[in-house]
PDB file of C-alpha atoms in Angstrom:
ATOM      1  CA  MET A1249     157.751  16.599 172.459  1.00  0.00           C
ATOM      2  CA  SER A1250     155.881  15.790 175.619  1.00  0.00           C
ATOM      3  CA  ILE A1251     154.941  12.517 176.975  1.00  0.00           C
ATOM      4  CA  ILE A1252     151.126  12.208 177.921  1.00  0.00           C
ATOM      5  CA  LEU A1253     150.693  10.426 181.493  1.00  0.00           C
ATOM      6  CA  THR A1254     147.224   9.690 182.259  1.00  0.00           C
ATOM      7  CA  GLY A1255     146.355   8.862 185.848  1.00  0.00           C
ATOM      8  CA  GLY A1256     149.434  10.794 186.734  1.00  0.00           C
ATOM      9  CA  ALA A1257     148.331  11.900 190.155  1.00  0.00           C
ATOM     10  CA  GLY A1258     147.296   8.246 190.984  1.00  0.00           C
ATOM     11  CA  PHE A1259     149.229   5.484 192.606  1.00  0.00           C
ATOM     12  CA  ILE A1260     150.980   3.911 189.672  1.00  0.00           C
ATOM     13  CA  GLY A1261     150.859   6.897 187.708  1.00  0.00           C
ATOM     14  CA  SER A1262     152.663   9.207 190.080  1.00  0.00           C
ATOM     15  CA  CYS A1263     155.307   6.555 190.707  1.00  0.00           C
ATOM     16  CA  LEU A1264     155.882   6.546 186.896  1.00  0.00           C
ATOM     17  CA  LEU A1265     156.100  10.328 187.063  1.00  0.00           C
ATOM     18  CA  ARG A1266     158.733   9.907 189.664  1.00  0.00           C
ATOM     19  CA  SER A1267     160.618   7.361 187.623  1.00  0.00           C
ATOM     20  CA  LEU A1268     160.417   9.632 184.478  1.00  0.00           C
ATOM     21  CA  ASN A1269     161.676  12.638 186.363  1.00  0.00           C
ATOM     22  CA  ASP A1270     164.663  10.470 187.816  1.00  0.00           C
ATOM     23  CA  ALA A1271     165.285   9.530 184.223  1.00  0.00           C
ATOM     24  CA  GLY A1272     165.758  13.196 183.333  1.00  0.00           C
ATOM     25  CA  ARG A1273     162.271  13.753 181.794  1.00  0.00           C
ATOM     26  CA  GLN A1274     160.195  16.693 182.820  1.00  0.00           C
ATOM     27  CA  ASP A1275     158.224  17.103 179.525  1.00  0.00           C
ATOM     28  CA  ILE A1276     155.170  15.394 180.740  1.00  0.00           C
ATOM     29  CA  ILE A1277     151.502  16.289 180.414  1.00  0.00           C
ATOM     30  CA  VAL A1278     149.679  14.837 183.443  1.00  0.00           C
ATOM     31  CA  VAL A1279     146.092  13.978 183.026  1.00  0.00           C
ATOM     32  CA  ASP A1280     143.861  12.982 185.917  1.00  0.00           C
ATOM     33  CA  HIS A1281     140.634  13.741 187.901  1.00  0.00           C
ATOM     34  CA  ILE A1282     141.904  15.100 191.363  1.00  0.00           C
ATOM     35  CA  ALA A1283     138.815  16.958 192.109  1.00  0.00           C
ATOM     36  CA  SER A1284     138.544  17.386 196.006  1.00  0.00           C
ATOM     37  CA  THR A1285     140.915  14.248 196.711  1.00  0.00           C
ATOM     38  CA  GLU A1286     144.254  14.341 198.115  1.00  0.00           C
ATOM     39  CA  LYS A1287     145.885  12.985 195.125  1.00  0.00           C
ATOM     40  CA  TRP A1288     147.508  16.419 194.462  1.00  0.00           C
ATOM     41  CA  ARG A1289     150.084  15.506 197.027  1.00  0.00           C
ATOM     42  CA  ASN A1290     151.396  12.835 194.602  1.00  0.00           C
ATOM     43  CA  LEU A1291     152.427  15.643 192.388  1.00  0.00           C
ATOM     44  CA  SER A1292     153.672  18.018 194.872  1.00  0.00           C
ATOM     45  CA  ASN A1293     157.360  16.776 194.722  1.00  0.00           C
ATOM     46  CA  LYS A1294     157.585  16.111 191.091  1.00  0.00           C
ATOM     47  CA  HIS A1295     158.103  18.171 187.755  1.00  0.00           C
ATOM     48  CA  TYR A1296     155.774  18.093 184.694  1.00  0.00           C
ATOM     49  CA  GLU A1297     154.823  20.463 182.030  1.00  0.00           C
ATOM     50  CA  GLU A1298     151.072  20.833 182.604  1.00  0.00           C
ATOM     51  CA  TYR A1299     148.144  19.212 184.450  1.00  0.00           C
ATOM     52  CA  VAL A1300     144.830  18.674 182.596  1.00  0.00           C
ATOM     53  CA  SER A1301     141.629  17.535 183.947  1.00  0.00           C
ATOM     54  CA  ARG A1302     140.449  14.240 182.599  1.00  0.00           C
ATOM     55  CA  ASP A1303     137.077  15.669 181.730  1.00  0.00           C
ATOM     56  CA  GLU A1304     138.749  18.426 179.592  1.00  0.00           C
ATOM     57  CA  PHE A1305     141.599  16.297 177.921  1.00  0.00           C
ATOM     58  CA  LEU A1306     139.894  14.545 175.121  1.00  0.00           C
ATOM     59  CA  ALA A1307     138.623  17.825 173.580  1.00  0.00           C
ATOM     60  CA  ARG A1308     142.352  19.017 173.623  1.00  0.00           C
ATOM     61  CA  LEU A1309     143.856  15.990 171.983  1.00  0.00           C
ATOM     62  CA  PRO A1310     143.543  17.445 168.404  1.00  0.00           C
ATOM     63  CA  GLU A1311     145.916  20.379 169.277  1.00  0.00           C
ATOM     64  CA  LEU A1312     148.556  17.997 170.423  1.00  0.00           C
ATOM     65  CA  SER A1313     149.058  16.383 166.979  1.00  0.00           C
ATOM     66  CA  GLY A1314     152.539  16.148 166.071  1.00  0.00           C
ATOM     67  CA  LYS A1315     153.784  16.969 169.531  1.00  0.00           C
ATOM     68  CA  ILE A1316     153.591  13.736 171.424  1.00  0.00           C
ATOM     69  CA  PRO A1317     156.130  10.775 171.159  1.00  0.00           C
ATOM     70  CA  ALA A1318     154.135   8.528 173.574  1.00  0.00           C
ATOM     71  CA  VAL A1319     151.144   8.028 175.670  1.00  0.00           C
ATOM     72  CA  ILE A1320     151.370   6.228 179.036  1.00  0.00           C
ATOM     73  CA  HIS A1321     147.634   5.483 179.895  1.00  0.00           C
ATOM     74  CA  MET A1322     147.481   4.616 183.655  1.00  0.00           C
ATOM     75  CA  GLY A1323     144.045   6.397 184.207  1.00  0.00           C
ATOM     76  CA  ALA A1324     141.075   4.305 185.000  1.00  0.00           C
ATOM     77  CA  CYS A1325     138.536   3.549 187.630  1.00  0.00           C
ATOM     78  CA  SER A1326     140.319   0.586 189.423  1.00  0.00           C
ATOM     79  CA  SER A1327     137.689  -0.125 192.028  1.00  0.00           C
ATOM     80  CA  THR A1328     136.686  -3.866 192.048  1.00  0.00           C
ATOM     81  CA  THR A1329     133.588  -3.015 193.947  1.00  0.00           C
ATOM     82  CA  GLU A1330     132.410  -0.130 191.497  1.00  0.00           C
ATOM     83  CA  ARG A1331     128.746  -0.860 190.546  1.00  0.00           C
ATOM     84  CA  ASP A1332     128.142   1.894 187.809  1.00  0.00           C
ATOM     85  CA  PHE A1333     128.891  -0.042 184.658  1.00  0.00           C
ATOM     86  CA  ASP A1334     127.966   2.833 182.554  1.00  0.00           C
ATOM     87  CA  PHE A1335     130.724   4.839 184.229  1.00  0.00           C
ATOM     88  CA  LEU A1336     133.184   2.105 183.886  1.00  0.00           C
ATOM     89  CA  TYR A1337     132.315   1.660 180.239  1.00  0.00           C
ATOM     90  CA  LYS A1338     132.831   5.436 179.509  1.00  0.00           C
ATOM     91  CA  ASN A1339     135.886   5.863 181.794  1.00  0.00           C
ATOM     92  CA  ASN A1340     137.803   2.573 181.147  1.00  0.00           C
ATOM     93  CA  LEU A1341     136.735   1.664 177.631  1.00  0.00           C
ATOM     94  CA  GLU A1342     135.799   4.686 175.632  1.00  0.00           C
ATOM     95  CA  PHE A1343     138.433   6.988 176.981  1.00  0.00           C
ATOM     96  CA  SER A1344     140.962   4.225 176.212  1.00  0.00           C
ATOM     97  CA  GLN A1345     139.669   3.710 172.753  1.00  0.00           C
ATOM     98  CA  ALA A1346     139.950   7.517 172.046  1.00  0.00           C
ATOM     99  CA  LEU A1347     143.543   7.511 173.075  1.00  0.00           C
ATOM    100  CA  TRP A1348     144.360   4.301 170.962  1.00  0.00           C
ATOM    101  CA  LYS A1349     143.054   6.016 167.858  1.00  0.00           C
ATOM    102  CA  PHE A1350     145.110   9.146 168.502  1.00  0.00           C
ATOM    103  CA  CYS A1351     148.322   7.152 168.921  1.00  0.00           C
ATOM    104  CA  ALA A1352     147.346   5.103 165.750  1.00  0.00           C
ATOM    105  CA  ALA A1353     146.935   8.102 163.729  1.00  0.00           C
ATOM    106  CA  GLU A1354     150.047   9.798 165.053  1.00  0.00           C
ATOM    107  CA  GLN A1355     152.118   6.436 164.660  1.00  0.00           C
ATOM    108  CA  ILE A1356     153.437   6.875 168.212  1.00  0.00           C
ATOM    109  CA  SER A1357     153.661   4.582 171.278  1.00  0.00           C
ATOM    110  CA  PHE A1358     150.653   3.669 173.419  1.00  0.00           C
ATOM    111  CA  LEU A1359     151.456   1.861 176.804  1.00  0.00           C
ATOM    112  CA  TYR A1360     148.346   1.207 178.897  1.00  0.00           C
ATOM    113  CA  ALA A1361     147.118  -0.536 182.054  1.00  0.00           C
ATOM    114  CA  SER A1362     145.254  -3.706 181.673  1.00  0.00           C
ATOM    115  CA  SER A1363     144.563  -5.775 184.892  1.00  0.00           C
ATOM    116  CA  ALA A1364     144.878  -9.384 186.116  1.00  0.00           C
ATOM    117  CA  ALA A1365     141.301  -9.055 187.091  1.00  0.00           C
ATOM    118  CA  THR A1366     140.634  -9.847 183.557  1.00  0.00           C
ATOM    119  CA  TYR A1367     141.746 -13.546 184.341  1.00  0.00           C
ATOM    120  CA  GLY A1368     138.635 -13.980 186.542  1.00  0.00           C
ATOM    121  CA  GLY A1369     138.748 -16.723 189.005  1.00  0.00           C
ATOM    122  CA  GLY A1370     142.041 -18.212 187.516  1.00  0.00           C
ATOM    123  CA  GLU A1371     140.407 -21.454 186.258  1.00  0.00           C
ATOM    124  CA  LEU A1372     142.197 -21.105 182.961  1.00  0.00           C
ATOM    125  CA  GLY A1373     145.459 -19.917 184.618  1.00  0.00           C
ATOM    126  CA  PHE A1374     147.291 -16.713 184.270  1.00  0.00           C
ATOM    127  CA  ASP A1375     149.098 -17.050 180.958  1.00  0.00           C
ATOM    128  CA  ASP A1376     149.609 -13.933 178.767  1.00  0.00           C
ATOM    129  CA  GLU A1377     149.823 -16.049 175.695  1.00  0.00           C
ATOM    130  CA  MET A1378     146.454 -17.539 175.966  1.00  0.00           C
ATOM    131  CA  ASP A1379     143.505 -16.581 173.898  1.00  0.00           C
ATOM    132  CA  ILE A1380     142.002 -13.749 175.998  1.00  0.00           C
ATOM    133  CA  ALA A1381     138.535 -14.259 174.502  1.00  0.00           C
ATOM    134  CA  GLU A1382     138.103 -17.235 176.735  1.00  0.00           C
ATOM    135  CA  LEU A1383     138.462 -15.225 179.982  1.00  0.00           C
ATOM    136  CA  HIS A1384     135.525 -14.391 182.188  1.00  0.00           C
ATOM    137  CA  PRO A1385     136.277 -11.608 184.580  1.00  0.00           C
ATOM    138  CA  LEU A1386     134.410 -11.727 188.095  1.00  0.00           C
ATOM    139  CA  ASN A1387     133.755  -8.083 188.360  1.00  0.00           C
ATOM    140  CA  ALA A1388     132.589  -5.057 186.285  1.00  0.00           C
ATOM    141  CA  TYR A1389     136.075  -3.355 186.525  1.00  0.00           C
ATOM    142  CA  GLY A1390     137.823  -6.560 185.209  1.00  0.00           C
ATOM    143  CA  TYR A1391     135.214  -6.723 182.521  1.00  0.00           C
ATOM    144  CA  SER A1392     135.721  -3.063 181.404  1.00  0.00           C
ATOM    145  CA  LYS A1393     139.417  -3.969 181.025  1.00  0.00           C
ATOM    146  CA  GLN A1394     138.733  -7.113 179.168  1.00  0.00           C
ATOM    147  CA  LEU A1395     136.557  -5.366 176.806  1.00  0.00           C
ATOM    148  CA  PHE A1396     139.388  -2.891 175.743  1.00  0.00           C
ATOM    149  CA  ASP A1397     141.880  -5.805 175.511  1.00  0.00           C
ATOM    150  CA  LEU A1398     139.598  -7.400 173.084  1.00  0.00           C
ATOM    151  CA  TRP A1399     138.817  -4.314 171.142  1.00  0.00           C
ATOM    152  CA  THR A1400     142.476  -3.703 170.618  1.00  0.00           C
ATOM    153  CA  GLN A1401     142.831  -7.090 168.923  1.00  0.00           C
ATOM    154  CA  LYS A1402     140.238  -6.279 166.321  1.00  0.00           C
ATOM    155  CA  GLN A1403     141.915  -2.915 165.188  1.00  0.00           C
ATOM    156  CA  THR A1404     143.599  -2.785 161.631  1.00  0.00           C
ATOM    157  CA  GLU A1405     144.920   0.626 162.532  1.00  0.00           C
ATOM    158  CA  LYS A1406     147.363   0.245 165.542  1.00  0.00           C
ATOM    159  CA  PRO A1407     149.784   2.638 167.177  1.00  0.00           C
ATOM    160  CA  ALA A1408     153.541   2.192 166.192  1.00  0.00           C
ATOM    161  CA  GLN A1409     153.958   0.501 169.539  1.00  0.00           C
ATOM    162  CA  HIS A1410     151.198  -0.816 171.803  1.00  0.00           C
ATOM    163  CA  CYS A1411     151.918  -2.511 175.099  1.00  0.00           C
ATOM    164  CA  GLY A1412     149.340  -3.506 177.660  1.00  0.00           C
ATOM    165  CA  PHE A1413     150.234  -4.479 181.157  1.00  0.00           C
ATOM    166  CA  LYS A1414     148.195  -6.954 183.232  1.00  0.00           C
ATOM    167  CA  PHE A1415     148.947  -5.727 186.666  1.00  0.00           C
ATOM    168  CA  PHE A1416     148.674  -8.131 189.494  1.00  0.00           C
ATOM    169  CA  ASN A1417     148.486  -7.111 193.150  1.00  0.00           C
ATOM    170  CA  VAL A1418     150.511  -3.814 193.278  1.00  0.00           C
ATOM    171  CA  TYR A1419     151.675  -2.307 196.553  1.00  0.00           C
ATOM    172  CA  GLY A1420     153.825   0.590 197.444  1.00  0.00           C
ATOM    173  CA  PRO A1421     154.168   4.386 198.106  1.00  0.00           C
ATOM    174  CA  ASN A1422     151.714   6.892 196.885  1.00  0.00           C
ATOM    175  CA  GLU A1423     148.768   4.612 197.266  1.00  0.00           C
ATOM    176  CA  TYR A1424     147.707   6.511 200.513  1.00  0.00           C
ATOM    177  CA  PHE A1425     144.493   8.082 199.085  1.00  0.00           C
ATOM    178  CA  LYS A1426     142.996   4.950 197.681  1.00  0.00           C
ATOM    179  CA  GLY A1427     140.844   3.916 200.735  1.00  0.00           C
ATOM    180  CA  SER A1428     139.532   0.401 200.720  1.00  0.00           C
ATOM    181  CA  MET A1429     141.424  -0.280 197.491  1.00  0.00           C
ATOM    182  CA  ALA A1430     144.713   0.305 198.933  1.00  0.00           C
ATOM    183  CA  SER A1431     147.008  -2.586 199.286  1.00  0.00           C
ATOM    184  CA  VAL A1432     146.988  -5.173 202.364  1.00  0.00           C
ATOM    185  CA  VAL A1433     150.403  -3.732 203.338  1.00  0.00           C
ATOM    186  CA  PHE A1434     148.967  -0.353 203.663  1.00  0.00           C
ATOM    187  CA  HIS A1435     145.895  -1.560 205.650  1.00  0.00           C
ATOM    188  CA  SER A1436     148.072  -3.921 207.816  1.00  0.00           C
ATOM    189  CA  PHE A1437     150.476  -1.031 208.749  1.00  0.00           C
ATOM    190  CA  TYR A1438     147.415   1.319 209.590  1.00  0.00           C
ATOM    191  CA  LYS A1439     145.646  -1.355 211.677  1.00  0.00           C
ATOM    192  CA  ILE A1440     148.960  -2.447 213.491  1.00  0.00           C
ATOM    193  CA  MET A1441     149.673   1.223 214.435  1.00  0.00           C
ATOM    194  CA  GLU A1442     146.162   1.630 215.641  1.00  0.00           C
ATOM    195  CA  THR A1443     145.562  -1.630 217.396  1.00  0.00           C
ATOM    196  CA  GLY A1444     148.876  -3.645 217.442  1.00  0.00           C
ATOM    197  CA  GLU A1445     147.192  -6.484 215.399  1.00  0.00           C
ATOM    198  CA  MET A1446     145.956  -7.329 212.049  1.00  0.00           C
ATOM    199  CA  GLY A1447     142.820  -9.441 211.017  1.00  0.00           C
ATOM    200  CA  LEU A1448     142.954 -11.571 207.813  1.00  0.00           C
ATOM    201  CA  PHE A1449     140.003 -13.171 206.076  1.00  0.00           C
ATOM    202  CA  LYS A1450     139.098 -16.652 206.945  1.00  0.00           C
ATOM    203  CA  SER A1451     139.177 -19.149 204.048  1.00  0.00           C
ATOM    204  CA  TYR A1452     135.971 -20.703 202.664  1.00  0.00           C
ATOM    205  CA  ARG A1453     137.651 -22.927 200.117  1.00  0.00           C
ATOM    206  CA  GLU A1454     138.854 -26.365 200.713  1.00  0.00           C
ATOM    207  CA  GLY A1455     142.659 -26.634 200.554  1.00  0.00           C
ATOM    208  CA  TYR A1456     143.339 -23.197 201.672  1.00  0.00           C
ATOM    209  CA  ALA A1457     143.880 -22.420 205.492  1.00  0.00           C
ATOM    210  CA  ASP A1458     142.825 -19.088 206.864  1.00  0.00           C
ATOM    211  CA  GLY A1459     145.084 -16.340 205.657  1.00  0.00           C
ATOM    212  CA  GLN A1460     146.703 -18.612 203.133  1.00  0.00           C
ATOM    213  CA  GLN A1461     144.887 -17.282 199.975  1.00  0.00           C
ATOM    214  CA  LEU A1462     147.630 -16.611 197.466  1.00  0.00           C
ATOM    215  CA  ARG A1463     148.481 -13.544 195.310  1.00  0.00           C
ATOM    216  CA  ASP A1464     151.251 -12.381 193.056  1.00  0.00           C
ATOM    217  CA  PHE A1465     152.248  -9.270 194.996  1.00  0.00           C
ATOM    218  CA  VAL A1466     154.296  -6.896 192.976  1.00  0.00           C
ATOM    219  CA  TYR A1467     156.229  -3.736 194.234  1.00  0.00           C
ATOM    220  CA  VAL A1468     155.337  -0.778 192.291  1.00  0.00           C
ATOM    221  CA  LYS A1469     158.953   0.286 191.798  1.00  0.00           C
ATOM    222  CA  ASP A1470     159.235  -2.905 189.601  1.00  0.00           C
ATOM    223  CA  ILE A1471     156.195  -1.871 187.790  1.00  0.00           C
ATOM    224  CA  CYS A1472     157.897   1.423 186.767  1.00  0.00           C
ATOM    225  CA  LYS A1473     161.065  -0.335 185.648  1.00  0.00           C
ATOM    226  CA  VAL A1474     159.137  -2.445 183.169  1.00  0.00           C
ATOM    227  CA  VAL A1475     156.972   0.423 181.650  1.00  0.00           C
ATOM    228  CA  LEU A1476     160.031   2.519 181.291  1.00  0.00           C
ATOM    229  CA  PHE A1477     161.847  -0.518 179.635  1.00  0.00           C
ATOM    230  CA  MET A1478     159.008  -0.685 177.220  1.00  0.00           C
ATOM    231  CA  LEU A1479     159.119   3.107 176.530  1.00  0.00           C
ATOM    232  CA  ASP A1480     162.775   2.527 175.777  1.00  0.00           C
ATOM    233  CA  HIS A1481     162.136  -0.234 173.313  1.00  0.00           C
ATOM    234  CA  PRO A1482     159.567   0.988 170.841  1.00  0.00           C
ATOM    235  CA  GLU A1483     159.869  -2.046 168.679  1.00  0.00           C
ATOM    236  CA  ILE A1484     158.053  -4.314 171.359  1.00  0.00           C
ATOM    237  CA  SER A1485     154.276  -4.521 171.378  1.00  0.00           C
ATOM    238  CA  GLY A1486     151.956  -7.026 173.062  1.00  0.00           C
ATOM    239  CA  LEU A1487     149.769  -7.640 176.118  1.00  0.00           C
ATOM    240  CA  PHE A1488     152.187  -8.666 179.059  1.00  0.00           C
ATOM    241  CA  ASN A1489     151.586 -10.004 182.601  1.00  0.00           C
ATOM    242  CA  LEU A1490     153.138  -7.794 185.145  1.00  0.00           C
ATOM    243  CA  GLY A1491     153.658  -9.687 188.509  1.00  0.00           C
ATOM    244  CA  THR A1492     156.569 -11.312 189.973  1.00  0.00           C
ATOM    245  CA  GLY A1493     155.730 -14.994 188.905  1.00  0.00           C
ATOM    246  CA  ILE A1494     155.603 -16.001 192.498  1.00  0.00           C
ATOM    247  CA  ALA A1495     152.435 -16.464 194.549  1.00  0.00           C
ATOM    248  CA  ARG A1496     152.695 -15.556 198.249  1.00  0.00           C
ATOM    249  CA  SER A1497     150.056 -15.721 201.083  1.00  0.00           C
ATOM    250  CA  PHE A1498     148.260 -12.841 202.787  1.00  0.00           C
ATOM    251  CA  TYR A1499     149.829 -14.329 205.897  1.00  0.00           C
ATOM    252  CA  ASP A1500     153.332 -13.925 204.666  1.00  0.00           C
ATOM    253  CA  LEU A1501     152.601 -10.361 203.572  1.00  0.00           C
ATOM    254  CA  CYS A1502     151.265  -9.320 206.856  1.00  0.00           C
ATOM    255  CA  SER A1503     153.990 -11.105 208.844  1.00  0.00           C
ATOM    256  CA  SER A1504     156.529  -9.116 206.724  1.00  0.00           C
ATOM    257  CA  THR A1505     154.674  -6.067 207.639  1.00  0.00           C
ATOM    258  CA  PHE A1506     155.172  -6.809 211.338  1.00  0.00           C
ATOM    259  CA  ARG A1507     158.712  -7.606 210.927  1.00  0.00           C
ATOM    260  CA  ALA A1508     159.456  -4.433 208.980  1.00  0.00           C
ATOM    261  CA  MET A1509     157.861  -2.415 211.735  1.00  0.00           C
ATOM    262  CA  GLY A1510     160.028  -4.361 214.452  1.00  0.00           C
ATOM    263  CA  ARG A1511     157.010  -5.997 215.983  1.00  0.00           C
ATOM    264  CA  GLU A1512     155.871  -9.374 216.926  1.00  0.00           C
ATOM    265  CA  ALA A1513     153.245 -10.644 214.615  1.00  0.00           C
ATOM    266  CA  ARG A1514     149.613 -10.705 216.115  1.00  0.00           C
ATOM    267  CA  ILE A1515     147.361 -11.929 213.274  1.00  0.00           C
ATOM    268  CA  SER A1516     143.720 -13.083 213.633  1.00  0.00           C
ATOM    269  CA  PHE A1517     141.182 -14.243 211.275  1.00  0.00           C
ATOM    270  CA  VAL A1518     137.716 -12.478 210.474  1.00  0.00           C
ATOM    271  CA  ASP A1519     134.757 -13.459 208.460  1.00  0.00           C
ATOM    272  CA  MET A1520     134.781 -12.485 204.841  1.00  0.00           C
ATOM    273  CA  PRO A1521     131.803 -10.330 203.940  1.00  0.00           C
ATOM    274  CA  GLU A1522     129.213 -12.569 202.354  1.00  0.00           C
ATOM    275  CA  ILE A1523     129.011 -10.365 199.166  1.00  0.00           C
ATOM    276  CA  LEU A1524     132.740 -11.169 198.349  1.00  0.00           C
ATOM    277  CA  ARG A1525     132.677 -14.792 198.900  1.00  0.00           C
ATOM    278  CA  PRO A1526     131.414 -15.887 195.540  1.00  0.00           C
ATOM    279  CA  LYS A1527     133.842 -13.641 193.547  1.00  0.00           C
ATOM    280  CA  TYR A1528     136.850 -14.053 195.671  1.00  0.00           C
ATOM    281  CA  GLN A1529     140.145 -15.102 194.106  1.00  0.00           C
ATOM    282  CA  TYR A1530     142.077 -17.623 196.056  1.00  0.00           C
ATOM    283  CA  TYR A1531     145.173 -17.774 193.836  1.00  0.00           C
ATOM    284  CA  THR A1532     146.886 -15.664 191.298  1.00  0.00           C
ATOM    285  CA  GLN A1533     150.379 -16.149 189.899  1.00  0.00           C
ATOM    286  CA  ALA A1534     151.647 -14.304 186.741  1.00  0.00           C
ATOM    287  CA  LYS A1535     153.283 -16.434 184.039  1.00  0.00           C
ATOM    288  CA  MET A1536     156.281 -14.145 183.289  1.00  0.00           C
ATOM    289  CA  SER A1537     158.099 -15.923 180.394  1.00  0.00           C
ATOM    290  CA  LYS A1538     156.579 -13.524 177.721  1.00  0.00           C
ATOM    291  CA  LEU A1539     158.118 -10.520 179.309  1.00  0.00           C
ATOM    292  CA  LYS A1540     161.501 -12.241 179.842  1.00  0.00           C
ATOM    293  CA  ALA A1541     161.455 -13.317 176.090  1.00  0.00           C
ATOM    294  CA  VAL A1542     161.291  -9.667 174.750  1.00  0.00           C
ATOM    295  CA  GLY A1543     164.433  -8.998 176.852  1.00  0.00           C
ATOM    296  CA  TYR A1544     163.505  -7.872 180.364  1.00  0.00           C
ATOM    297  CA  GLN A1545     165.835  -9.557 182.806  1.00  0.00           C
ATOM    298  CA  GLU A1546     165.842  -7.330 185.688  1.00  0.00           C
ATOM    299  CA  PRO A1547     165.183  -9.163 189.138  1.00  0.00           C
ATOM    300  CA  PHE A1548     162.048  -8.276 190.983  1.00  0.00           C
ATOM    301  CA  TYR A1549     161.751  -7.338 194.539  1.00  0.00           C
ATOM    302  CA  THR A1550     161.037 -10.178 196.897  1.00  0.00           C
ATOM    303  CA  LEU A1551     157.953  -9.848 199.070  1.00  0.00           C
ATOM    304  CA  GLU A1552     160.020  -9.395 202.158  1.00  0.00           C
ATOM    305  CA  ALA A1553     162.406  -6.835 200.535  1.00  0.00           C
ATOM    306  CA  GLY A1554     159.601  -4.829 198.827  1.00  0.00           C
ATOM    307  CA  VAL A1555     157.470  -4.646 202.176  1.00  0.00           C
ATOM    308  CA  THR A1556     160.536  -3.663 203.991  1.00  0.00           C
ATOM    309  CA  ASP A1557     161.391  -0.820 201.647  1.00  0.00           C
ATOM    310  CA  TYR A1558     157.781   0.290 201.727  1.00  0.00           C
ATOM    311  CA  VAL A1559     157.151   0.187 205.349  1.00  0.00           C
ATOM    312  CA  GLN A1560     160.472   1.638 206.681  1.00  0.00           C
ATOM    313  CA  ASN A1561     161.033   4.372 203.851  1.00  0.00           C
ATOM    314  CA  TYR A1562     157.592   5.484 203.383  1.00  0.00           C
ATOM    315  CA  LEU A1563     154.768   4.432 205.705  1.00  0.00           C
ATOM    316  CA  MET A1564     156.999   4.835 208.983  1.00  0.00           C
ATOM    317  CA  LYS A1565     158.012   8.361 207.484  1.00  0.00           C
ATOM    318  CA  ASP A1566     154.644   9.798 207.758  1.00  0.00           C
ATOM    319  CA  TYR A1567     153.432   8.352 204.566  1.00  0.00           C
ATOM    320  CA  LEU A1568     156.224   9.824 202.594  1.00  0.00           C
ATOM    321  CA  ILE A1569     155.378  10.572 198.885  1.00  0.00           C
ATOM    322  CA  TRP A1570     157.818   8.861 196.359  1.00  0.00           C
TER     323      TRP A1570
END
């Protein structure tokens, strides 16, 4: 009985593969689209049963009937600047729908990645118990995730367990290949090593000083703990926020990176590209009471502790793979 892990060579997916290995599981089918990227490195120190290309996987699903206890679906295009909506629709919605239907027919667990991007500008708050039909994402990526969340609500045939996770601003090891979509911690470390300083966006909204835009930054190791908790509790279903419940500024994040590197902070403020200004979020903070109510009580990494672990044990060790 093998677990299917889509996006298993990606950032969060490969960290989940590490966590599954550490929990004693190697019977895992990894699905991804590595192609000519360096994502293969995220698999190189892990154990799994088989790697299957994303483009070939759905055709193979029927032969896996009766052999799978759970699907962990982390695979998606997560670029907030992706302009090809047809691609997002096919990759983020239709692929997810096919996996949901398989899990419903098999009556097995389906754990999947939603996104805090579905909350849009945050005018309605960040409450995972609200009516999600009222949300208006700011970009095509967020909208593609919203479409799937809405679609699941309309289904009469559901997997035995179905858990969606609205990930907030995730950072941590194994994100090295993500380019512009990597976390600010990663970019800060790289820039500090290169120039000794870091530039943060100026603010264009009253009430927010430069660099004081706020995010709910969550360490990837906490993400893994929550997903494995749900895997161990098949009686729990629902759509859950996955952040820390505490908003912190980019300035705090950058300052923590300097401290973890043993350097004095040198932070400047740069113009935000005009294309980003109308759609830029100035505040995110996950409401976490729903997750706690189903029994998850583990403490989350503080910003300082998470950044220190990431910087000192991974980035400063030649981008060590977790």
